[in-house]
Coordinates of C-alpha atoms and ligand atoms in Angstrom, one line a residue:
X151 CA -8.3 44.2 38.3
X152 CA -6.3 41.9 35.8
X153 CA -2.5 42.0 36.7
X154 CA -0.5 42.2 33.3
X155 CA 0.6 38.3 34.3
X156 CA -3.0 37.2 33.6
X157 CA -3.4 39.4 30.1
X158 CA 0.1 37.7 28.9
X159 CA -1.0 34.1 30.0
X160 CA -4.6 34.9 28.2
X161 CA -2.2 36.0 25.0
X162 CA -0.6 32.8 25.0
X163 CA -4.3 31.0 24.9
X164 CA -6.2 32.9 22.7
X165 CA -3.9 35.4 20.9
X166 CA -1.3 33.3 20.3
X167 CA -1.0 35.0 16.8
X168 CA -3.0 38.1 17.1
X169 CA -1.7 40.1 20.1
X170 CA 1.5 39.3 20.4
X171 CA 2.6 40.9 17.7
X172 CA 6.1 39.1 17.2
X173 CA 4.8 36.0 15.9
X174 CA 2.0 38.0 13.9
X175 CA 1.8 37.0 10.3
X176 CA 3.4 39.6 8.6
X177 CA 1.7 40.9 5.0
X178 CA 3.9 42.6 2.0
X179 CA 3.4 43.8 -1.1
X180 CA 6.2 43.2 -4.1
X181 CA 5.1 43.9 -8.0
X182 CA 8.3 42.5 -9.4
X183 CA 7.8 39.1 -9.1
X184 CA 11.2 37.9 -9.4
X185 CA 12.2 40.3 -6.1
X186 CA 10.0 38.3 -4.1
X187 CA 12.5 36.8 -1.5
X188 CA 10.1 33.9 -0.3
X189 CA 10.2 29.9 -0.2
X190 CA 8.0 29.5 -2.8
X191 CA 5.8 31.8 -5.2
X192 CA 2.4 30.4 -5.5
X193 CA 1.3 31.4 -9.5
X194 CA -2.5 30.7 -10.1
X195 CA -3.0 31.0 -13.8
X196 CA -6.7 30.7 -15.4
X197 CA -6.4 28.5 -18.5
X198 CA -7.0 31.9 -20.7
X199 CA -4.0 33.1 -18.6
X200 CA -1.4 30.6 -19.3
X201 CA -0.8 31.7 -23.0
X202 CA -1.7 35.4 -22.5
X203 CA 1.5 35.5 -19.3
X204 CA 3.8 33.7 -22.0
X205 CA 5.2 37.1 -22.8
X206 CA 5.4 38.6 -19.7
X207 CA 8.0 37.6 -16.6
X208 CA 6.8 34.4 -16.1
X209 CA 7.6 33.2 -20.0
X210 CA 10.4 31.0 -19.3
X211 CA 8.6 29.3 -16.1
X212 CA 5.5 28.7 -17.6
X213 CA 7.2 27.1 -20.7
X214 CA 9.3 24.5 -18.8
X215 CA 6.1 23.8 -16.9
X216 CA 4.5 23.5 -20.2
X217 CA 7.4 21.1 -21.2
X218 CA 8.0 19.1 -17.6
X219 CA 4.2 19.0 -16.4
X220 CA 2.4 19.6 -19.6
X221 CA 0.8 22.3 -17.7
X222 CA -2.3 24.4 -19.4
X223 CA -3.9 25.9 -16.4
X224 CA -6.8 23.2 -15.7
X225 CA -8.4 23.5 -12.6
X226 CA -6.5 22.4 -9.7
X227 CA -3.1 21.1 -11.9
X228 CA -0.3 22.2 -10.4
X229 CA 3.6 22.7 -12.0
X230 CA 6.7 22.4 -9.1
X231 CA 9.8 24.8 -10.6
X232 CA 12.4 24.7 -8.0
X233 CA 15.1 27.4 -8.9
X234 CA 13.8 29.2 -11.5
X235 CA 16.5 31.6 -13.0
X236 CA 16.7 35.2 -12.4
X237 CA 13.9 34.7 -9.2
X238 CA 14.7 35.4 -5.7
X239 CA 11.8 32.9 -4.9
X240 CA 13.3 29.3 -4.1
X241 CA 10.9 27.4 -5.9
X242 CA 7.7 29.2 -8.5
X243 CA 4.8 26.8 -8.0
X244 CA 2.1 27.0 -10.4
X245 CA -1.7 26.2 -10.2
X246 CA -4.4 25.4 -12.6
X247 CA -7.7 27.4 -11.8
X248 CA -9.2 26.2 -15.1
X249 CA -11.7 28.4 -17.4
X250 CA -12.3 32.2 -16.3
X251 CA -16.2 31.6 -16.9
X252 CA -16.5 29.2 -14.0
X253 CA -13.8 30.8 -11.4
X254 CA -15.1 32.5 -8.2
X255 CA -14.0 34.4 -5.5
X256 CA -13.9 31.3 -3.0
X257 CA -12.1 29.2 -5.4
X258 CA -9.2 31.6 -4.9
X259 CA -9.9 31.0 -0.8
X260 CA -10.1 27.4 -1.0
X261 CA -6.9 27.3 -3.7
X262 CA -5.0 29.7 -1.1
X263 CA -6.0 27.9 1.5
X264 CA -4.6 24.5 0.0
X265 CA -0.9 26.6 -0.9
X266 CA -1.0 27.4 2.6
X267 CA -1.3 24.0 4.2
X268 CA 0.8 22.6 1.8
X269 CA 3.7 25.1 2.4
X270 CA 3.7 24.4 6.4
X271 CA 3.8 20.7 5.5
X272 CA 7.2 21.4 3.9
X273 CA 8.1 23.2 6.7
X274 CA 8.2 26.8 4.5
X275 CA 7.6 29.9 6.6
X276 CA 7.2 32.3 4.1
X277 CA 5.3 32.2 1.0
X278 CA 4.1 34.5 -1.8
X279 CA 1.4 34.5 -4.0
X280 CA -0.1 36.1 -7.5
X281 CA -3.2 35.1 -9.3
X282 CA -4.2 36.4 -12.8
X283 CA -7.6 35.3 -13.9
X284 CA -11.3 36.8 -14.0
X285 CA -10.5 37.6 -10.5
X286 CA -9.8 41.4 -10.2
X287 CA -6.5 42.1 -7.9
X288 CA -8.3 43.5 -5.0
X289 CA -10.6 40.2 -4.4
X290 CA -7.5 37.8 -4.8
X291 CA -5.5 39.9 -2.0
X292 CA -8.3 40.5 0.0
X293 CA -9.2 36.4 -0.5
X294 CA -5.7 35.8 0.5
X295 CA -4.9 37.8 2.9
X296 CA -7.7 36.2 5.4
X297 CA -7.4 32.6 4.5
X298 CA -3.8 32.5 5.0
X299 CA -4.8 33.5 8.7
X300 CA -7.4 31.0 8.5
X301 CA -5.5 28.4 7.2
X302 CA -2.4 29.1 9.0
X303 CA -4.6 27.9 12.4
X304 CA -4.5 25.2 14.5
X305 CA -5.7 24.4 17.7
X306 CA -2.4 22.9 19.4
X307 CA -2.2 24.1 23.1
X308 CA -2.9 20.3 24.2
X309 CA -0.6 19.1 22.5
X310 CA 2.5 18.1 23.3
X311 CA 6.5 19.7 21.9
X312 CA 7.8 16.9 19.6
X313 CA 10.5 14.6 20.2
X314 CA 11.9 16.1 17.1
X315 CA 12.2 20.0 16.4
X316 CA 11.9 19.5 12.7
X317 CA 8.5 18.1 13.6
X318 CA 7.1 20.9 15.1
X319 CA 4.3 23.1 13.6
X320 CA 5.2 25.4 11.1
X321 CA 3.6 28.7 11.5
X322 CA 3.5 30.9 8.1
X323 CA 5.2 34.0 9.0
X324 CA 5.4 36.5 5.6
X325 CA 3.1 36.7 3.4
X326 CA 4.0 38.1 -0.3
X327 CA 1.7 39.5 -2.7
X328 CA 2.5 40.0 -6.4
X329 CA 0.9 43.2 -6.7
X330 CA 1.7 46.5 -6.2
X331 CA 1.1 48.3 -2.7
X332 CA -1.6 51.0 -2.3
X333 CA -3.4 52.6 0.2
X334 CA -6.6 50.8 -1.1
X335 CA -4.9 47.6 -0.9
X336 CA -3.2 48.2 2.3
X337 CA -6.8 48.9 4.0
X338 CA -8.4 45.9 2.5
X339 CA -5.8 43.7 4.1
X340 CA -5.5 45.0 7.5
X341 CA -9.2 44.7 8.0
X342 CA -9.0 41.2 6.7
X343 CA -6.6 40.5 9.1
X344 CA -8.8 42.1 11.7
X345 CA -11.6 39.9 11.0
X346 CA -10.0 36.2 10.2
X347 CA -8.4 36.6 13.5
X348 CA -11.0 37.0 15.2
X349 CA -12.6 34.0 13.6
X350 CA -9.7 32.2 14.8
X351 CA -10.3 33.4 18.4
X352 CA -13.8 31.8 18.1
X353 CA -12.5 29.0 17.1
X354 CA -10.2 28.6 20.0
X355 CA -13.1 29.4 22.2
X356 CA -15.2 26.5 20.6
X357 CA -12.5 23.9 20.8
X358 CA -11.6 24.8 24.4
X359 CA -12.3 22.3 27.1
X360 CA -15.7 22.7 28.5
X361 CA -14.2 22.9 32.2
X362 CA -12.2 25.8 30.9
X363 CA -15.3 28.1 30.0
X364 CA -17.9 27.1 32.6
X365 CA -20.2 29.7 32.4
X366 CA -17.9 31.5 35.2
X367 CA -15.0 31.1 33.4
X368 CA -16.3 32.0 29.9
X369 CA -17.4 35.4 31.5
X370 CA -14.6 36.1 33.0
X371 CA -12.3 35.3 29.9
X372 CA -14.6 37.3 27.8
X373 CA -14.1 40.2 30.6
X374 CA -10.5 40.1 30.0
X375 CA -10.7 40.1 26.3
X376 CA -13.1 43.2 26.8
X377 CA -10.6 45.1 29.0
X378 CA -7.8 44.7 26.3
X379 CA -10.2 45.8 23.6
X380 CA -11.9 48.6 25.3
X381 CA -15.2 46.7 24.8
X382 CA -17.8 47.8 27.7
X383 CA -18.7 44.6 29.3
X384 CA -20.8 43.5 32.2
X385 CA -22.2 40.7 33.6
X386 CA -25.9 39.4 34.6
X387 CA -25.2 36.8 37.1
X388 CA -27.5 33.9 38.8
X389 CA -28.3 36.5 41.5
X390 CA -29.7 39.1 39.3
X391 CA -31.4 37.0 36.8
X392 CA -33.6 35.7 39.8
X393 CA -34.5 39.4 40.5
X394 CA -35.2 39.2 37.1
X395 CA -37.4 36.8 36.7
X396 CA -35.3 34.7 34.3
X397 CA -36.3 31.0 35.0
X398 CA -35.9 29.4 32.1
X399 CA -32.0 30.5 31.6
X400 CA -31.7 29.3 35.2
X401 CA -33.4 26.6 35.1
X402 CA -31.2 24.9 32.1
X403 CA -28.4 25.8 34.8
X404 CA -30.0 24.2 37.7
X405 CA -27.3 20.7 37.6
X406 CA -24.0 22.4 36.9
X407 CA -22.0 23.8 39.5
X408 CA -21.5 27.2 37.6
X409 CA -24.7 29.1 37.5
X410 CA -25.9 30.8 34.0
X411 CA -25.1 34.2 33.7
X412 CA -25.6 37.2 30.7
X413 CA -22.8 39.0 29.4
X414 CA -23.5 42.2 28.0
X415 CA -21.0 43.5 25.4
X416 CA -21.8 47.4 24.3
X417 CA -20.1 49.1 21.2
X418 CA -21.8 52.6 20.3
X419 CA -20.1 53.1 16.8
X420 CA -22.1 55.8 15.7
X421 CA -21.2 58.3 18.6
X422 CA -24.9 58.6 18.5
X423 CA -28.4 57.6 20.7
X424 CA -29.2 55.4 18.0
X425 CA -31.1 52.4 18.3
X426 CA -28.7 49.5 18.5
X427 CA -28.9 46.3 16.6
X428 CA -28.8 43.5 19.7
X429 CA -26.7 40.4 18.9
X430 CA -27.8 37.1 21.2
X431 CA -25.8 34.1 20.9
X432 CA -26.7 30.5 23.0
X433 CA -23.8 29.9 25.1
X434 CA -24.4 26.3 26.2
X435 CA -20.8 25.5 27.3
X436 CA -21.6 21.9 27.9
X437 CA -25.0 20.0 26.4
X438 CA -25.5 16.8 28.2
X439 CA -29.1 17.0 26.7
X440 CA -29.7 17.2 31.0
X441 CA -32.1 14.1 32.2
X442 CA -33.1 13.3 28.8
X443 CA -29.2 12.8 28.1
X444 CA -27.4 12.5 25.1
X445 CA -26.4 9.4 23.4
X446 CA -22.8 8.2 22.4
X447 CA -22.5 9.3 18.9
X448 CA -23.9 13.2 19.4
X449 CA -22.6 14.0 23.2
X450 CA -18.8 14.1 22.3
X451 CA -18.9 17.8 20.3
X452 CA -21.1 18.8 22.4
X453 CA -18.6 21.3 24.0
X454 CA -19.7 23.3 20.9
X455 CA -22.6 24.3 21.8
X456 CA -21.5 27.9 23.0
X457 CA -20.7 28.6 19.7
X458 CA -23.2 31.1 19.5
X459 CA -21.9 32.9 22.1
X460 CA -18.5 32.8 21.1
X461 CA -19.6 34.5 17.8
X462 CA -21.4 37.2 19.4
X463 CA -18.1 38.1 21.1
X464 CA -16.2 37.4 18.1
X465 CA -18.2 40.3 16.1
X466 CA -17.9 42.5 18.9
X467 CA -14.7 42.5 19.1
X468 CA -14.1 42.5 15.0
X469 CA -16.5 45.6 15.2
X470 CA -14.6 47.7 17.8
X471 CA -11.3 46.8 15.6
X472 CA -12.7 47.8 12.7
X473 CA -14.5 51.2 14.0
X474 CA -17.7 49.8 12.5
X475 CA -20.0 53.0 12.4
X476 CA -22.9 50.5 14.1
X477 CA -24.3 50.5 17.5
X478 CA -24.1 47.1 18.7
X479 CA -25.3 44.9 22.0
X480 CA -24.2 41.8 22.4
X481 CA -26.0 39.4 24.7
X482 CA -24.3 35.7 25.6
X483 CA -26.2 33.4 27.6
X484 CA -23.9 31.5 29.4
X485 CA -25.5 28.0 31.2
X486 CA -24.0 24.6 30.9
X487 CA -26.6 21.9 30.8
X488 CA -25.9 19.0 33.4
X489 CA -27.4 16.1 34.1
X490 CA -28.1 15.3 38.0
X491 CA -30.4 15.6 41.2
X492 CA -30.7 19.4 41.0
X493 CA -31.0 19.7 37.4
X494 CA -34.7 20.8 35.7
X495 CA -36.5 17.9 34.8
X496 CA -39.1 16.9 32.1
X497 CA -42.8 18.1 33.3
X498 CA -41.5 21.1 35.5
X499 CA -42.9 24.3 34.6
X500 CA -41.1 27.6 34.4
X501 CA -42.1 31.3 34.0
X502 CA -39.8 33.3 32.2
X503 CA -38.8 37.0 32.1
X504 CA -41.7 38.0 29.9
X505 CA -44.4 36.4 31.8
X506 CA -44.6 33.5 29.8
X507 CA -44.6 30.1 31.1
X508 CA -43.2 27.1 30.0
X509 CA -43.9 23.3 30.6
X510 CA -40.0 21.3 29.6
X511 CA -41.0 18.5 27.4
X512 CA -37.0 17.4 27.0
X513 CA -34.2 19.1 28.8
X514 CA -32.6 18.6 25.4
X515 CA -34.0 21.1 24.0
X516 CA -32.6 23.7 26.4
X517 CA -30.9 26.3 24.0
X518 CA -34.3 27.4 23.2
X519 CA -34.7 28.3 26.6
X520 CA -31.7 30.2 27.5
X521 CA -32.3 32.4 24.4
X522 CA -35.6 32.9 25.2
X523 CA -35.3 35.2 28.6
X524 CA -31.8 36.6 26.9
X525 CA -33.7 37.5 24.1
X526 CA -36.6 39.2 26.2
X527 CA -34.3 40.9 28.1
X528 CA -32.4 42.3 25.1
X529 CA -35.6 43.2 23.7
X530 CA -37.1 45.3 26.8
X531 CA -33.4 46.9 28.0
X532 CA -32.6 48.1 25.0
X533 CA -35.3 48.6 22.2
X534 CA -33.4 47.2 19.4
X535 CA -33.8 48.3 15.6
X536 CA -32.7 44.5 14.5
X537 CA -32.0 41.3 16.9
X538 CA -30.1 38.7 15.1
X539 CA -29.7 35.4 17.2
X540 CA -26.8 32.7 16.7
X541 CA -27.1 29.4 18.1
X542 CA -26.2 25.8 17.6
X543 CA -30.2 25.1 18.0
X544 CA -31.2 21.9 16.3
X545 CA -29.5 18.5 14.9
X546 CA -32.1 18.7 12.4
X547 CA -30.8 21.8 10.5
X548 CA -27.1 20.1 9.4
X549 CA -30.0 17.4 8.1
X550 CA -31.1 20.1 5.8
X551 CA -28.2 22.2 4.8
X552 CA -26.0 19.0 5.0
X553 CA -23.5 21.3 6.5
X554 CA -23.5 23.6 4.1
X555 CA -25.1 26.3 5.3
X556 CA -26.4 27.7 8.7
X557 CA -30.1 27.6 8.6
X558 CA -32.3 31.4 8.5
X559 CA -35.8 32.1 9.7
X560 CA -37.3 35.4 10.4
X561 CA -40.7 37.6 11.3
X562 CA -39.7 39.6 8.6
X563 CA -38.9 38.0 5.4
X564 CA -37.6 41.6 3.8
X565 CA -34.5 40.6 5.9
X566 CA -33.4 37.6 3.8
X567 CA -32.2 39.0 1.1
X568 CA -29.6 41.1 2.3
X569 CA -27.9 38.9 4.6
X570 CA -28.5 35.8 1.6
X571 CA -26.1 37.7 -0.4
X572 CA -23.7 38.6 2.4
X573 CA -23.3 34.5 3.0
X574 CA -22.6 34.4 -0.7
X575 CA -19.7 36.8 -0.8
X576 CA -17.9 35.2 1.8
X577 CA -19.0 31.7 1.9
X578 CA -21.0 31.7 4.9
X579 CA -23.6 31.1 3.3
X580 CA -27.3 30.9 4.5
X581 CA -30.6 29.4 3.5
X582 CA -33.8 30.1 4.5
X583 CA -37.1 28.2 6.5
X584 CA -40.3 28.6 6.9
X585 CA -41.8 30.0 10.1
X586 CA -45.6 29.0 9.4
X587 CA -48.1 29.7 12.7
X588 CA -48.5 26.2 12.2
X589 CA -45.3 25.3 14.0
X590 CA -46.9 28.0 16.7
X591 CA -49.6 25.9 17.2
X592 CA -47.3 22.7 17.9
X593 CA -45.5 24.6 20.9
X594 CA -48.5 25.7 22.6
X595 CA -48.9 23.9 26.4
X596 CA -51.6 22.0 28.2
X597 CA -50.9 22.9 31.3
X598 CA -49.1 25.7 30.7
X599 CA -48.8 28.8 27.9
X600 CA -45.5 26.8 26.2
X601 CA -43.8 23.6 25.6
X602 CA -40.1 23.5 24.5
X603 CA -40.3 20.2 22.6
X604 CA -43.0 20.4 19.5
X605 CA -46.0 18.0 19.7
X606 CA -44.9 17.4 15.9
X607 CA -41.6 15.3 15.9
X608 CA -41.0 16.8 11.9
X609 CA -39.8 20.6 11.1
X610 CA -37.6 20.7 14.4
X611 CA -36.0 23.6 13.2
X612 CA -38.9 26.3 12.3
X613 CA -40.6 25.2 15.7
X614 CA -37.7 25.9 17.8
X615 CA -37.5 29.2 15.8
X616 CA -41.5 29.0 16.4
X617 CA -40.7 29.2 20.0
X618 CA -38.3 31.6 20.4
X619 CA -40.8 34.0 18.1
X620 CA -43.1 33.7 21.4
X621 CA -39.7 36.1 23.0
X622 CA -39.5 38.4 20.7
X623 CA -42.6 40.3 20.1
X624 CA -42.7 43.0 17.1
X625 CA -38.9 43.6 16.8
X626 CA -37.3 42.5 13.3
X627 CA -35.7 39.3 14.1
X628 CA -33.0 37.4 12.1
X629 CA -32.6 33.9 13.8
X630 CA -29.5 31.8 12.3
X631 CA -29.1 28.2 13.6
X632 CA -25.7 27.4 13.3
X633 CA -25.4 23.9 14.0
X634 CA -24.7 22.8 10.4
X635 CA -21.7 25.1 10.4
X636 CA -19.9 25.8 13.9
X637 CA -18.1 22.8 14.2
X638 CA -16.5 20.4 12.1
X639 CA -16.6 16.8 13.0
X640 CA -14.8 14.6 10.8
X641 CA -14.4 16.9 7.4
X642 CA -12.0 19.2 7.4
X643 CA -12.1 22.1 4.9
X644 CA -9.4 24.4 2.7
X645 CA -9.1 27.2 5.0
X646 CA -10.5 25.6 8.4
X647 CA -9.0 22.6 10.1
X648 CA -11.5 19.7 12.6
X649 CA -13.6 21.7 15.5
X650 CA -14.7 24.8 15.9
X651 CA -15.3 26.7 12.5
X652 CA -16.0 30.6 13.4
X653 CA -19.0 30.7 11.4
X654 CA -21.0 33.7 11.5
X655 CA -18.5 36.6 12.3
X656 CA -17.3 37.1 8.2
X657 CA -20.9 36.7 7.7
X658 CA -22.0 39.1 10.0
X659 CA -19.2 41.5 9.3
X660 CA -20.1 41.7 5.6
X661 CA -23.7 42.0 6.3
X662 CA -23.2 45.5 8.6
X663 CA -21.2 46.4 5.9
X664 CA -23.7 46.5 3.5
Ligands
LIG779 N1 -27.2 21.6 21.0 C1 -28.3 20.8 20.4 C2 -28.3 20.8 18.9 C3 -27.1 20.4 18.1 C4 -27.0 19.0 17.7 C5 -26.1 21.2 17.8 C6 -25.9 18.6 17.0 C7 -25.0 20.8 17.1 C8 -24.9 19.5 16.7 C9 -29.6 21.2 21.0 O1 -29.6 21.7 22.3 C10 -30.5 20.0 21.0 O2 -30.2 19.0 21.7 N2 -31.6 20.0 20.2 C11 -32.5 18.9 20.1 C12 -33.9 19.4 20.3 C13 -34.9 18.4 20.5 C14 -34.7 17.7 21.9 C15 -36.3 19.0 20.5 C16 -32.3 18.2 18.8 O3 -32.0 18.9 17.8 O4 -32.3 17.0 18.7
LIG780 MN1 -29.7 20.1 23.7
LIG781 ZN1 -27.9 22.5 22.9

């Protein structure tokens, strides 16, 4: 058992916000606007908006901004009024969203988002906001409320306390919205809240050394996250998985010092039998590409490549929170691909949980293989109605999406839809590949029933889907590669800093919502 010194030292790594409750961002609700006791009051006006508020409470600021800044509302213009009369506010900042036709949902994200950074980099805890435009009140508040979070994060445990206090992070600390509370309201930003902190406990997990969640280590952390959130959790280790039959997981494993291993997360939200929908995420913790190892310029991220699995827990745990009325099984598998004497080498052949064997045309192409037996497994323990799989799968995908977008293939193309418009409403967005039998073909083996590397070197991406298709047999099957979207290498964005992005759990979460 976990003493309570363990849980507190696990607070400090991943829940350095969420948990602990004191420094937990704190949201409030204040429809006077000039009550609002905060730094700064962050105004975004639509360009229709500017004259239309020039009656209302903000008449006299928006005329000296007129006046100082010359400021009509464009998009992304922005008006400083430090000590506004008859405002409790210290300073009324106002921002441009431009014309009403062209303003969406994620601008008011990615414009939050922006306030945010901008208000720790002037060292201002607390910050307010209001936003009249096309943009109903429920969507700004709801966009606000979980990219403050977002925004708010950093990944600073390696670094070191500055010479100088002033210098020292500043975490945002209250939250104001210019709009009046209700129950509706209230709801909408607590399960916000919920869910962007768990994207930031993904992200922590992602940018996380990969000696810090060998496959061991990962399991056991995600154990102790389990225990806290009354997740049922359990583990498949090396042992069992031989009993199993599971080669090709182990195999990946055979060079690292920490054996693969399965966790198994269970959430029955339905109180019922019901069919659960089985959630499988590639847990790579380290991706040397093995004997056909990486070269300088794509092995340094490679820590990320468990950000599949760190999703699947993410969602989980975002479920349970949320009382999601889903029944849910989530399935990370855990290996760490090392290069070395013991490790699985190009021309061995393995046979995998389902009977199928496998010749290893590049060890680099290992993430196929670990989802493979986990996905088998998943399929023939528990009968799923819907397997979605999340992995950081090919280089070739961020090729195609340029980032933008994780890439979707499915044996069911009835599926797209649904989770295509999900991606939309929260900006992770999705976009869909074909699985021709064609790319089948290319994985077939000579000297045994499958190859992991395709005999074609073009469409990477549908033939590793291709392969994994081989696993899965007639269960509906969503499978997102994520490796255009987990991580962030040199760009960073509004709402999400360098590293690890959280990808895949607002996604998810909106798409069992629908
Ligand atoms: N983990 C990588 C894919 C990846 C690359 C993820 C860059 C994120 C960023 C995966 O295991 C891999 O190495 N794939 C190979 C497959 C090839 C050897 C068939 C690839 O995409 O090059
Ligand atoms: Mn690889
Ligand atoms: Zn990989």
């Amino acid at each position: 058992m976990l003493g309570a010194q363990n849980l507190l030292y696990l607070n400090r790594i991943f829940y350095y916000k969420s948990a602990s409750g004191s420094d937990r961002m704190q949201f409030l609700f204040e429809s006077n606007l000039k009550e609002i006791k905060a730094g700064v009051l962050f105004v975004g006006l639509s360009k229709e908006q500017v004259k239309k508020q020039k009656k209302g409470v903000l008449s006299e600021v928006l005329a000296i901004a007129e006046k100082t800044d010359d400021f009509k509302g464009e998009k992304a213009q922005g008006s400083l009024i430090v000590l506004p009369k008859g405002f409790k506010a210290k300073k009324v900042s106002l921002i441009g969203l431009g014309e009403e036709k062209e303003i969406t949902k994620e601008d008011i994200r990615k414009t939050a988002g922006s306030l945010v950074k901008a208000a720790k980099a002037k060292k201002i805890e607390d910050i307010a906001f209001v936003f009249y435009s096309n943009i109903k009140e429920s969507d700004w508040v709801e966009a606000v409320s979980e990219t403050s979070i977002m925004a708010d994060y950093s990944f600073s445990k390696y670094k070191s306390a500055p010479e100088k206090p002033q210098e020292k992070e500043t975490k945002i600390k209250k939250v104001f919205f210019g709009a009046k509370k209700s129950n509706e309201l209230d709801k909408l930003v607590k399960e916000k809240e919920i869910i962007a902190e768990n994207v930031n406990l993904v992200r922590d997990f992602v940018n996380e050394n990969a000696k810090d969640k060998n496959p061991a280590l990962f399991a056991k952390k995600t154990k102790e996250i389990c225990v806290k959130a009354k997740i049922k959790c359990s583990v498949i280790d090396a042992k069992q998985l031989e009993k199993m039959g599971a080669n090709l997981i182990l195999a990946v494993g055979m060079g690292a010092k920490e054996k693969p291993n399965i966790v198994v997360l269970e959430y029955n939200g339905t109180g019922k039998k019901e069919k659960p929908i089985v959630l499988v995420g590639k847990g790579i913790t380290f991706d040397s590409g093995g004997i056909n190892l990486k070269p300088t310029g794509y092995i340094e991220s490679m820590k990320q490549d468990m950000a599949g699995a760190a999703t699947v827990l993410g969602i989980m745990k975002t479920a349970k929170e949320l009382k999601l009325k889903k029944n849910l099984v989530g399935l990370m598998a855990l290996a760490e691909n090392a290069i070395g004497s013991n490790s699985f080498k190009p021309g061995d052949v393995f046979k995998g949980l389902n009977g199928k064997t496998v010749e290893i045309g590049n060890t680099d192409a290992e993430g196929r293989l670990v989802l493979a037996d986990t996905i088998a497994f998943g399929v023939k323990k528990f009968k799923p109605k819907l397997l979605i799989d999340y992995a950081t799968l090919t280089g070739l995908a961020m090729h195609i999406t340029g980032g933008y977008a994780a890439c979707f293939l499915t044996n069911k193309d009835e599926l797209y839809k649904k989770m295509f418009d999900a991606g939309n409403e929260v900006f992770e967005r999705v976009w869909q590949l074909p699985l021709y039998k064609e790319f089948s073909e290319d994985m077939k083996g000579e000297i045994s029933d499958l190859k992991n590397a395709s005999k074609n070197k073009f469409g990477g991406t549908s033939s590793a889907a291709a392969f994994l298709k081989e696993f899965i047999g007639e269960t509906d099957w969503i499978h997102l590669d994520i490796a255009p979207t987990a991580f962030h290498d040199d760009k960073e964005s509004e709402y999400c800093p360098k590293g690890g992005t959280g990808f895949g759990v607002r996604l998810t979460i909106e798409y069992l919502k629908k």
